[in-house]
Amino acid sequence: MPKFDASTTPFVPVILCGGVGRRLWPVSQDACPKQFHTFGGEHSLLQRTIERAAGYAGAQTPMLFVGADTAPLAREQAAALGRRVDMIIEPEGRNTAPAIAAAALEVKARHGGDAIVAILPADHVCDPEEEVHAALQDAATHAQNNLIMTLGVVPTGAETGYGYIAAGDALDDTRTAFTISQFHEKPSLPRAKMFVQSSKMHWNCGVFVATADTLIAELEEHAPATLACARDALSMVSLTPFGLQLGDVFGDAPAEPFDREVMERTQRAGMIRVSYDWSDVGNWAAIATHPDFASQTDGHLKDCTNVHVSSDGDRPVAAIGLENVVIIDTPDALLVANQDHAQQVGDVAKEVLAAAKLGANPKSRVVRPWGAYRSIHDGPAHQVKHIEVAPGGQLSLQLHHQRAEHWVVVGGTATVTVGETTRDMGAGEHVFIEVGDVHRLENHGSEIVHLIEVQIGDYLGEDDIVRLEDVYGRAPANGNTAGVAAAE
């Protein structure tokens, strides 16, 4: 069988960048999910994936599927690497099957139906890179025979947080390529211990490699409604400053994973056996034990064993006499957990978020199209924010019905409009914006504008906004659109 050659057939990495990673709460939150965090490393999980994808010899520009709220953050992180990515923006997250359907259709339109599509999760760690590339090369070779190949990782322990794949018949004489006899959902611990005793069982790492035509044909047979929604959404794309945004009809697609929609039904499933270091770093125990992150502890530890501390705050964290514990301190919340219970963090996070309404106004940095903001302090009738407006960025022209604002420029030069007056303001200058005043801030300079905003009023909800103009193409808000105003 001739090896796949990326110099004659396009190889297109598609990086799926949705999901929140709730088991890594409180670091991973809606405004900045797991894949955008470094966890003490040099690069975020997304940046690692972009570098890995772009490093495949002959690869086309990576195609990144990302939600509308996190598109600015994804663009910022790709730019920090000096890497170009083609952004496809989902108006609403609908799991992996709709995203893969849209990816296959878009890759075929750009590169032809024979192009190899490599579906890569944005939030996994895989090393060494050369072994990952070799596995993708083998998968692409077999994918040319109209197979949908996945990568099956040889288990190193009885993990209950992963799905498993049972290898079937060998596809060649290398003993690394197989058909798939069965998929297994995340098992109980006794069942996981049984799985790892079998040489046929592998962890399912969520990587898929196939031609665009094969993906489309199998989706047409097994998930026609999903494919139809993806096709309609691509016919209604709009251009934004961050990439192509799919039409709203994408939200009508069934929110199903590709494994369930296609891989568990198709007769064209295959697997490449791999044994490189792989982790979905899906919980704090995985972070605490992974060699890339375990040493990045931020605490002062005394007489502790297997304790991991991650602190994003300004206060020191100390622990004495603890064992097998993670301590995660952020401006939004504090988590202390036994590592044996790390899988339960997602459930606790949902309870805490619902009870405390955390996440509606996070203290962590939130990236927006024009820059970023961080909530510094909340009071009964006031709120303080630190706002950064990037060079060339501008907030929407807007007004508020129920709050006034006091702006103090602390860095850079801001062009501020209030009513009919527009003027430049430097560090130390300030302006008061009355309830109902039409206002905007722009940065025409080459340095970031730093602004302290004090909101004052009986109601400070983020839905108190009327957006009059917006250069980023965001939908108008008119006073009853919760969450939209956070984008200013």
Short mmCIF file of C-alpha atoms in Angstrom, two decimals:
data_model
loop_
_atom_site.label_atom_id
_atom_site.label_comp_id
_atom_site.label_asym_id
_atom_site.label_seq_id
_atom_site.Cartn_x
_atom_site.Cartn_y
_atom_site.Cartn_z
CA MET A 1 0.00 0.00 0.00
CA PRO A 2 1.57 3.35 -1.05
CA LYS A 3 2.17 5.74 1.83
CA PHE A 4 0.15 8.91 1.94
CA ASP A 5 1.95 11.86 0.34
CA ALA A 6 0.88 15.32 1.54
CA SER A 7 2.74 16.93 -1.37
CA THR A 8 0.23 15.47 -3.84
CA THR A 9 -2.93 15.17 -1.73
CA PRO A 10 -3.96 17.94 0.70
CA PHE A 11 -3.76 17.10 4.41
CA VAL A 12 -5.99 19.46 6.41
CA PRO A 13 -5.81 19.52 10.22
CA VAL A 14 -9.19 20.45 11.73
CA ILE A 15 -8.99 21.47 15.38
CA LEU A 16 -12.19 21.24 17.42
CA CYS A 17 -12.07 23.98 20.04
CA GLY A 18 -15.49 23.76 21.70
CA GLY A 19 -16.41 22.58 25.18
CA VAL A 20 -15.79 24.01 28.62
CA GLY A 21 -13.87 21.29 30.48
CA ARG A 22 -16.00 21.60 33.59
CA ARG A 23 -13.92 19.05 35.53
CA LEU A 24 -11.09 21.62 35.53
CA TRP A 25 -13.25 24.23 37.24
CA PRO A 26 -12.67 26.84 38.60
CA VAL A 27 -9.84 27.56 36.13
CA SER A 28 -11.86 26.35 33.15
CA GLN A 29 -14.99 28.48 32.77
CA ASP A 30 -17.30 29.54 29.96
CA ALA A 31 -15.40 32.78 29.32
CA CYS A 32 -12.04 30.99 29.10
CA PRO A 33 -12.36 27.20 28.77
CA LYS A 34 -9.74 24.56 29.47
CA GLN A 35 -8.12 24.60 26.02
CA PHE A 36 -7.04 28.24 26.39
CA HIS A 37 -5.10 27.68 29.63
CA THR A 38 -1.42 26.80 30.03
CA PHE A 39 -1.74 25.11 33.45
CA GLY A 40 1.76 26.35 34.20
CA GLY A 41 3.29 25.28 30.89
CA GLU A 42 4.71 27.56 28.22
CA HIS A 43 1.73 27.32 25.84
CA SER A 44 -1.98 26.70 26.21
CA LEU A 45 -3.43 23.33 25.22
CA LEU A 46 -4.83 24.95 22.06
CA GLN A 47 -1.46 26.45 21.17
CA ARG A 48 0.20 23.07 21.62
CA THR A 49 -2.36 21.54 19.25
CA ILE A 50 -1.90 24.28 16.64
CA GLU A 51 1.87 23.79 16.70
CA ARG A 52 1.52 20.03 16.47
CA ALA A 53 -0.90 20.27 13.54
CA ALA A 54 1.10 22.88 11.66
CA GLY A 55 4.26 20.83 12.17
CA TYR A 56 2.98 17.88 10.12
CA ALA A 57 5.06 17.91 6.92
CA GLY A 58 3.06 19.39 4.05
CA ALA A 59 -0.02 20.18 6.15
CA GLN A 60 -2.42 22.85 4.95
CA THR A 61 -3.34 25.79 7.18
CA PRO A 62 -5.11 24.37 10.26
CA MET A 63 -8.88 24.92 10.29
CA LEU A 64 -10.14 25.86 13.74
CA PHE A 65 -13.78 25.32 14.78
CA VAL A 66 -14.56 27.60 17.71
CA GLY A 67 -17.52 29.20 19.45
CA ALA A 68 -18.45 32.82 18.81
CA ASP A 69 -17.67 33.88 22.39
CA THR A 70 -14.14 32.44 22.39
CA ALA A 71 -13.17 33.27 18.78
CA PRO A 72 -11.27 36.43 19.85
CA LEU A 73 -9.28 34.43 22.40
CA ALA A 74 -8.47 31.72 19.83
CA ARG A 75 -7.30 34.33 17.33
CA GLU A 76 -5.16 36.01 20.02
CA GLN A 77 -3.47 32.73 20.95
CA ALA A 78 -2.81 31.72 17.35
CA ALA A 79 -1.36 35.15 16.62
CA ALA A 80 0.93 34.85 19.67
CA LEU A 81 2.47 31.80 17.99
CA GLY A 82 2.85 33.60 14.68
CA ARG A 83 0.61 30.94 13.15
CA ARG A 84 -2.19 31.45 10.65
CA VAL A 85 -5.40 29.50 11.21
CA ASP A 86 -8.63 29.46 9.24
CA MET A 87 -11.40 30.13 11.75
CA ILE A 88 -14.86 28.60 11.38
CA ILE A 89 -17.14 30.07 14.05
CA GLU A 90 -20.05 28.11 15.45
CA PRO A 91 -23.02 30.28 16.49
CA GLU A 92 -23.90 27.56 18.98
CA GLY A 93 -21.99 24.52 20.20
CA ARG A 94 -23.61 21.30 18.97
CA ASN A 95 -21.04 18.60 19.88
CA THR A 96 -18.57 16.97 17.50
CA ALA A 97 -20.77 15.42 14.79
CA PRO A 98 -22.12 18.72 13.38
CA ALA A 99 -18.67 20.31 13.54
CA ILE A 100 -17.07 17.40 11.69
CA ALA A 101 -19.87 17.48 9.10
CA ALA A 102 -19.24 21.17 8.45
CA ALA A 103 -15.48 20.56 8.37
CA ALA A 104 -15.76 17.78 5.78
CA LEU A 105 -17.98 19.91 3.53
CA GLU A 106 -15.71 22.96 3.84
CA VAL A 107 -12.52 20.96 3.21
CA LYS A 108 -14.08 19.40 0.10
CA ALA A 109 -15.11 22.84 -1.17
CA ARG A 110 -11.58 24.21 -0.66
CA HIS A 111 -9.36 21.24 -1.43
CA GLY A 112 -11.45 18.54 -3.12
CA GLY A 113 -13.10 15.34 -1.93
CA ASP A 114 -9.84 13.34 -1.86
CA ALA A 115 -8.28 15.70 0.69
CA ILE A 116 -7.43 14.07 4.00
CA VAL A 117 -9.22 15.58 6.99
CA ALA A 118 -7.53 15.08 10.38
CA ILE A 119 -9.91 15.86 13.24
CA LEU A 120 -7.94 16.88 16.35
CA PRO A 121 -9.28 17.85 19.80
CA ALA A 122 -7.86 21.19 20.94
CA ASP A 123 -7.33 20.21 24.57
CA HIS A 124 -5.16 17.08 24.54
CA VAL A 125 -1.46 16.57 25.26
CA CYS A 126 0.48 14.21 22.94
CA ASP A 127 4.24 13.59 22.96
CA PRO A 128 6.63 13.10 21.30
CA GLU A 129 5.48 15.05 18.28
CA GLU A 130 7.29 12.88 15.73
CA GLU A 131 5.37 9.80 16.91
CA VAL A 132 2.09 11.69 16.65
CA HIS A 133 2.94 12.69 13.08
CA ALA A 134 3.90 9.12 12.22
CA ALA A 135 0.55 7.87 13.51
CA LEU A 136 -1.32 10.49 11.48
CA GLN A 137 0.71 9.47 8.43
CA ASP A 138 -0.30 5.81 8.90
CA ALA A 139 -3.92 6.81 9.46
CA ALA A 140 -3.91 8.94 6.29
CA THR A 141 -2.47 6.04 4.30
CA HIS A 142 -5.36 3.77 5.28
CA ALA A 143 -7.89 6.57 4.98
CA GLN A 144 -7.18 6.63 1.24
CA ASN A 145 -8.98 3.25 1.12
CA ASN A 146 -12.26 4.92 2.15
CA LEU A 147 -11.81 4.18 5.85
CA ILE A 148 -12.38 6.48 8.81
CA MET A 149 -9.34 5.90 10.97
CA THR A 150 -9.03 6.75 14.62
CA LEU A 151 -6.06 6.49 16.98
CA GLY A 152 -6.24 3.97 19.80
CA VAL A 153 -3.85 4.53 22.70
CA VAL A 154 -2.36 1.52 24.48
CA PRO A 155 -3.66 1.90 28.07
CA THR A 156 -1.21 2.52 30.88
CA GLY A 157 -3.81 2.19 33.62
CA ALA A 158 -7.44 1.42 34.42
CA GLU A 159 -8.92 4.82 33.50
CA THR A 160 -12.64 5.32 34.03
CA GLY A 161 -12.71 8.74 32.34
CA TYR A 162 -11.94 7.45 28.83
CA GLY A 163 -13.92 5.50 26.28
CA TYR A 164 -12.32 2.33 24.94
CA ILE A 165 -11.90 0.77 21.48
CA ALA A 166 -11.61 -2.95 20.83
CA ALA A 167 -9.28 -3.77 17.93
CA GLY A 168 -10.52 -6.25 15.33
CA ASP A 169 -8.66 -7.79 12.38
CA ALA A 170 -5.30 -6.48 11.20
CA LEU A 171 -5.42 -4.18 8.17
CA ASP A 172 -1.82 -4.88 7.18
CA ASP A 173 1.21 -6.80 8.38
CA THR A 174 2.54 -4.01 10.62
CA ARG A 175 0.31 -5.06 13.56
CA THR A 176 -0.48 -1.41 14.18
CA ALA A 177 -3.54 -0.95 11.92
CA PHE A 178 -6.81 -2.74 12.69
CA THR A 179 -10.49 -2.77 12.03
CA ILE A 180 -12.63 -1.86 15.05
CA SER A 181 -14.76 -4.58 16.56
CA GLN A 182 -16.50 -2.50 19.24
CA PHE A 183 -16.64 0.85 21.02
CA HIS A 184 -17.12 0.96 24.80
CA GLU A 185 -18.38 3.92 26.84
CA LYS A 186 -16.49 5.08 29.95
CA PRO A 187 -16.39 1.99 32.17
CA SER A 188 -16.68 1.34 35.88
CA LEU A 189 -13.38 0.74 37.67
CA PRO A 190 -13.73 -3.09 37.76
CA ARG A 191 -14.55 -3.09 34.05
CA ALA A 192 -11.65 -0.74 33.28
CA LYS A 193 -9.28 -3.10 35.13
CA MET A 194 -10.57 -5.92 32.97
CA PHE A 195 -10.10 -3.88 29.80
CA VAL A 196 -6.44 -3.11 30.44
CA GLN A 197 -5.67 -6.82 30.76
CA SER A 198 -6.63 -7.31 27.11
CA SER A 199 -4.21 -6.48 24.30
CA LYS A 200 -7.18 -5.61 22.09
CA MET A 201 -8.43 -2.71 24.23
CA HIS A 202 -7.30 0.87 23.65
CA TRP A 203 -8.20 4.32 24.89
CA ASN A 204 -10.31 6.31 22.46
CA CYS A 205 -8.52 9.65 22.02
CA GLY A 206 -11.09 11.27 19.72
CA VAL A 207 -8.84 11.73 16.67
CA PHE A 208 -10.37 10.88 13.27
CA VAL A 209 -8.64 10.77 9.88
CA ALA A 210 -10.52 10.28 6.60
CA THR A 211 -11.04 11.79 3.18
CA ALA A 212 -13.63 14.52 2.97
CA ASP A 213 -15.70 12.35 0.61
CA THR A 214 -15.68 9.38 3.01
CA LEU A 215 -16.80 11.52 5.94
CA ILE A 216 -19.59 13.07 3.89
CA ALA A 217 -20.78 9.69 2.57
CA GLU A 218 -20.89 8.12 6.04
CA LEU A 219 -22.64 11.13 7.53
CA GLU A 220 -25.17 10.99 4.68
CA GLU A 221 -25.89 7.36 5.50
CA HIS A 222 -25.87 7.47 9.30
CA ALA A 223 -26.58 11.10 10.26
CA PRO A 224 -28.38 12.79 7.35
CA ALA A 225 -30.06 15.43 9.52
CA THR A 226 -26.69 16.51 10.91
CA LEU A 227 -25.16 16.75 7.45
CA ALA A 228 -28.12 18.70 6.11
CA CYS A 229 -27.88 21.28 8.92
CA ALA A 230 -24.14 21.65 8.35
CA ARG A 231 -24.68 22.12 4.61
CA ASP A 232 -27.37 24.76 5.20
CA ALA A 233 -25.21 26.55 7.78
CA LEU A 234 -22.32 26.74 5.30
CA SER A 235 -24.62 28.21 2.67
CA MET A 236 -25.43 31.06 5.08
CA VAL A 237 -21.93 31.95 6.34
CA SER A 238 -21.06 35.53 7.20
CA LEU A 239 -17.59 37.08 7.34
CA THR A 240 -16.52 38.44 10.74
CA PRO A 241 -13.19 39.98 11.81
CA PHE A 242 -12.21 36.55 13.17
CA GLY A 243 -13.34 34.22 10.39
CA LEU A 244 -16.37 32.67 8.75
CA GLN A 245 -19.40 32.34 11.02
CA LEU A 246 -21.81 29.53 10.21
CA GLY A 247 -25.47 30.37 9.73
CA ASP A 248 -27.79 30.16 12.72
CA VAL A 249 -29.41 27.01 11.29
CA PHE A 250 -26.32 25.21 12.61
CA GLY A 251 -28.08 25.34 15.99
CA ASP A 252 -30.77 23.01 14.65
CA ALA A 253 -28.30 20.14 14.23
CA PRO A 254 -28.62 17.22 16.70
CA ALA A 255 -26.10 17.79 19.51
CA GLU A 256 -24.46 14.38 19.16
CA PRO A 257 -20.86 13.15 19.24
CA PHE A 258 -19.33 11.82 16.04
CA ASP A 259 -18.52 8.51 17.75
CA ARG A 260 -22.18 7.79 18.39
CA GLU A 261 -23.55 9.25 15.15
CA VAL A 262 -21.08 7.60 12.77
CA MET A 263 -18.20 5.57 14.20
CA GLU A 264 -20.37 3.12 16.14
CA ARG A 265 -22.54 2.51 13.05
CA THR A 266 -20.19 2.59 10.08
CA GLN A 267 -18.56 -0.44 8.47
CA ARG A 268 -15.58 1.72 7.51
CA ALA A 269 -14.01 2.26 10.95
CA GLY A 270 -10.33 1.52 11.46
CA MET A 271 -7.73 2.16 14.15
CA ILE A 272 -4.01 2.86 14.38
CA ARG A 273 -2.48 1.55 17.61
CA VAL A 274 -0.27 4.16 19.31
CA SER A 275 1.76 4.10 22.51
CA TYR A 276 3.04 7.66 22.77
CA ASP A 277 2.29 9.78 25.84
CA TRP A 278 -1.32 10.92 25.56
CA SER A 279 -3.73 12.54 27.98
CA ASP A 280 -6.92 14.53 27.63
CA VAL A 281 -5.86 16.23 30.91
CA GLY A 282 -9.53 16.03 31.75
CA ASN A 283 -9.36 16.56 35.51
CA TRP A 284 -7.10 17.93 38.22
CA ALA A 285 -5.63 14.54 39.06
CA ALA A 286 -4.40 14.31 35.46
CA ILE A 287 -2.84 17.77 35.74
CA ALA A 288 -1.27 16.91 39.10
CA THR A 289 0.39 13.77 37.76
CA HIS A 290 1.31 14.79 34.21
CA PRO A 291 5.04 15.55 33.92
CA ASP A 292 4.40 18.74 31.92
CA PHE A 293 2.30 20.29 34.67
CA ALA A 294 2.91 18.49 37.98
CA SER A 295 6.05 20.48 38.78
CA GLN A 296 4.29 23.81 38.22
CA THR A 297 2.93 24.04 41.74
CA ASP A 298 2.23 27.54 43.05
CA GLY A 299 2.01 26.79 46.76
CA HIS A 300 4.20 26.66 49.83
CA LEU A 301 4.10 23.02 50.91
CA LYS A 302 5.33 21.48 54.16
CA ASP A 303 5.21 17.75 54.94
CA CYS A 304 2.92 17.18 51.93
CA THR A 305 2.84 14.21 49.56
CA ASN A 306 1.37 14.30 46.07
CA VAL A 307 -0.18 17.74 46.57
CA HIS A 308 -0.69 20.09 43.62
CA VAL A 309 -1.42 23.80 44.03
CA SER A 310 -2.51 26.12 41.25
CA SER A 311 -2.96 29.75 42.26
CA ASP A 312 -4.12 32.52 39.96
CA GLY A 313 -4.63 35.02 42.74
CA ASP A 314 -2.42 37.57 44.47
CA ARG A 315 -2.41 35.81 47.82
CA PRO A 316 0.02 33.05 48.85
CA VAL A 317 -1.32 29.52 49.31
CA ALA A 318 0.20 27.22 51.92
CA ALA A 319 -0.52 23.59 52.82
CA ILE A 320 0.78 21.45 55.69
CA GLY A 321 0.55 17.70 56.22
CA LEU A 322 -1.70 16.91 53.25
CA GLU A 323 -1.62 13.93 50.91
CA ASN A 324 -3.15 13.29 47.48
CA VAL A 325 -4.86 16.70 47.30
CA VAL A 326 -5.29 19.43 44.71
CA ILE A 327 -5.79 23.06 45.74
CA ILE A 328 -6.98 25.36 42.97
CA ASP A 329 -7.19 29.03 43.92
CA THR A 330 -8.61 31.54 41.42
CA PRO A 331 -10.18 35.01 41.69
CA ASP A 332 -13.56 33.34 41.16
CA ALA A 333 -13.49 30.35 43.49
CA LEU A 334 -11.35 28.01 45.60
CA LEU A 335 -11.36 24.24 45.07
CA VAL A 336 -9.86 21.72 47.49
CA ALA A 337 -10.25 18.09 46.44
CA ASN A 338 -8.86 14.64 47.01
CA GLN A 339 -7.34 13.52 43.73
CA ASP A 340 -9.28 10.25 43.89
CA HIS A 341 -12.48 12.31 43.52
CA ALA A 342 -11.27 14.52 40.67
CA GLN A 343 -13.93 13.19 38.27
CA GLN A 344 -16.63 14.70 40.50
CA VAL A 345 -15.43 18.29 40.13
CA GLY A 346 -17.71 18.89 37.12
CA ASP A 347 -20.78 17.97 39.13
CA VAL A 348 -19.75 20.20 42.03
CA ALA A 349 -19.00 23.05 39.63
CA LYS A 350 -22.52 22.95 38.22
CA GLU A 351 -23.96 23.13 41.73
CA VAL A 352 -21.72 26.01 42.77
CA LEU A 353 -22.29 27.97 39.57
CA ALA A 354 -26.05 27.59 39.90
CA ALA A 355 -26.13 28.52 43.58
CA ALA A 356 -23.70 31.44 43.51
CA LYS A 357 -24.33 32.60 39.96
CA LEU A 358 -20.58 32.53 39.43
CA GLY A 359 -19.49 32.86 35.82
CA ALA A 360 -22.05 35.56 35.05
CA ASN A 361 -19.43 38.14 36.05
CA PRO A 362 -16.11 36.30 36.36
CA LYS A 363 -13.12 37.87 38.08
CA SER A 364 -10.80 36.11 35.64
CA ARG A 365 -9.69 37.87 32.46
CA VAL A 366 -12.34 37.78 29.70
CA VAL A 367 -11.21 38.32 26.10
CA ARG A 368 -13.43 40.33 23.74
CA PRO A 369 -13.03 41.40 20.10
CA TRP A 370 -11.66 44.78 21.16
CA GLY A 371 -9.41 43.56 23.99
CA ALA A 372 -10.24 42.19 27.44
CA TYR A 373 -11.69 43.02 30.83
CA ARG A 374 -11.50 41.79 34.40
CA SER A 375 -13.98 42.48 37.18
CA ILE A 376 -12.05 43.81 40.16
CA HIS A 377 -14.77 44.39 42.75
CA ASP A 378 -18.53 44.04 43.21
CA GLY A 379 -20.68 45.95 45.66
CA PRO A 380 -24.44 46.32 46.26
CA ALA A 381 -24.69 49.36 43.96
CA HIS A 382 -21.32 49.49 42.21
CA GLN A 383 -18.88 47.41 40.23
CA VAL A 384 -15.26 48.06 39.24
CA LYS A 385 -13.61 46.70 36.09
CA HIS A 386 -10.15 46.87 34.56
CA ILE A 387 -10.60 47.20 30.79
CA GLU A 388 -7.87 46.73 28.16
CA VAL A 389 -8.56 48.02 24.64
CA ALA A 390 -6.09 46.74 22.06
CA PRO A 391 -4.59 49.02 19.38
CA GLY A 392 -7.27 49.48 16.72
CA GLY A 393 -9.99 48.21 19.06
CA GLN A 394 -13.20 49.99 19.89
CA LEU A 395 -16.15 49.34 22.14
CA SER A 396 -19.60 49.51 20.57
CA LEU A 397 -21.49 52.82 20.49
CA GLN A 398 -23.96 52.22 23.30
CA LEU A 399 -26.00 53.52 26.20
CA HIS A 400 -27.28 52.15 29.51
CA HIS A 401 -30.73 52.61 31.00
CA GLN A 402 -29.97 51.78 34.63
CA ARG A 403 -26.35 52.56 35.38
CA ALA A 404 -23.87 55.42 35.16
CA GLU A 405 -20.14 54.88 34.58
CA HIS A 406 -16.98 56.67 35.63
CA TRP A 407 -14.00 56.03 33.34
CA VAL A 408 -10.41 56.71 34.42
CA VAL A 409 -7.64 56.17 31.86
CA VAL A 410 -4.55 54.71 33.54
CA GLY A 411 -2.48 53.86 30.47
CA GLY A 412 -2.35 54.70 26.77
CA THR A 413 -4.44 57.27 24.93
CA ALA A 414 -8.18 56.68 24.51
CA THR A 415 -10.52 58.43 22.13
CA VAL A 416 -13.76 58.82 24.11
CA THR A 417 -17.17 59.84 22.78
CA VAL A 418 -19.90 60.96 25.20
CA GLY A 419 -22.96 62.41 23.53
CA GLU A 420 -21.86 64.87 20.87
CA THR A 421 -18.34 65.31 22.29
CA THR A 422 -15.30 63.30 21.24
CA ARG A 423 -11.86 63.86 22.78
CA ASP A 424 -8.56 62.11 23.45
CA MET A 425 -7.82 61.18 27.05
CA GLY A 426 -4.44 60.21 28.49
CA ALA A 427 -3.34 58.60 31.75
CA GLY A 428 -4.94 60.31 34.75
CA GLU A 429 -7.84 61.83 32.83
CA HIS A 430 -11.40 60.79 33.54
CA VAL A 431 -14.99 61.23 32.40
CA PHE A 432 -18.40 60.59 33.98
CA ILE A 433 -21.10 58.98 31.81
CA GLU A 434 -24.63 59.65 32.99
CA VAL A 435 -27.49 57.14 32.69
CA GLY A 436 -28.70 57.29 29.08
CA ASP A 437 -25.57 58.97 27.65
CA VAL A 438 -24.48 57.55 24.28
CA HIS A 439 -20.80 56.65 24.60
CA ARG A 440 -17.88 54.80 23.04
CA LEU A 441 -14.14 54.26 23.58
CA GLU A 442 -11.66 53.77 20.74
CA ASN A 443 -7.93 53.10 20.65
CA HIS A 444 -6.24 54.73 17.66
CA GLY A 445 -2.78 54.42 19.19
CA SER A 446 -0.11 51.73 19.12
CA GLU A 447 -0.29 50.87 22.85
CA ILE A 448 -2.98 49.10 24.85
CA VAL A 449 -5.39 51.47 26.57
CA HIS A 450 -5.90 50.60 30.23
CA LEU A 451 -9.11 51.87 31.78
CA ILE A 452 -10.68 51.61 35.22
CA GLU A 453 -14.46 51.59 34.91
CA VAL A 454 -16.69 52.17 37.93
CA GLN A 455 -20.33 51.26 37.33
CA ILE A 456 -22.89 52.89 39.64
CA GLY A 457 -26.57 52.06 39.87
CA ASP A 458 -29.31 50.04 41.52
CA TYR A 459 -29.06 47.44 38.73
CA LEU A 460 -25.70 46.45 37.24
CA GLY A 461 -26.71 43.41 35.19
CA GLU A 462 -24.85 42.83 31.95
CA ASP A 463 -28.11 42.98 30.01
CA ASP A 464 -28.47 46.75 30.61
CA ILE A 465 -27.27 47.91 27.22
CA VAL A 466 -28.51 49.39 23.96
CA ARG A 467 -25.88 48.78 21.30
CA LEU A 468 -26.25 51.36 18.51
CA GLU A 469 -23.21 50.59 16.32
CA ASP A 470 -20.67 47.78 16.36
CA VAL A 471 -17.73 47.25 14.00
CA TYR A 472 -17.47 43.57 14.93
CA GLY A 473 -20.85 42.61 13.49
CA ARG A 474 -22.32 41.49 16.80
CA ALA A 475 -26.08 41.44 17.10
CA PRO A 476 -27.67 44.63 18.48
CA ALA A 477 -28.62 44.51 22.15
CA ASN A 478 -31.54 46.51 23.43
CA GLY A 479 -31.86 46.19 27.13
CA ASN A 480 -33.08 42.63 27.57
CA THR A 481 -30.32 40.41 26.23
CA ALA A 482 -28.56 38.77 29.15
CA GLY A 483 -24.87 38.15 28.60
CA VAL A 484 -24.54 40.27 25.46
CA ALA A 485 -23.54 43.41 27.28
CA ALA A 486 -20.49 41.68 28.70
CA ALA A 487 -19.01 42.12 25.26
CA GLU A 488 -19.54 45.91 25.53
#
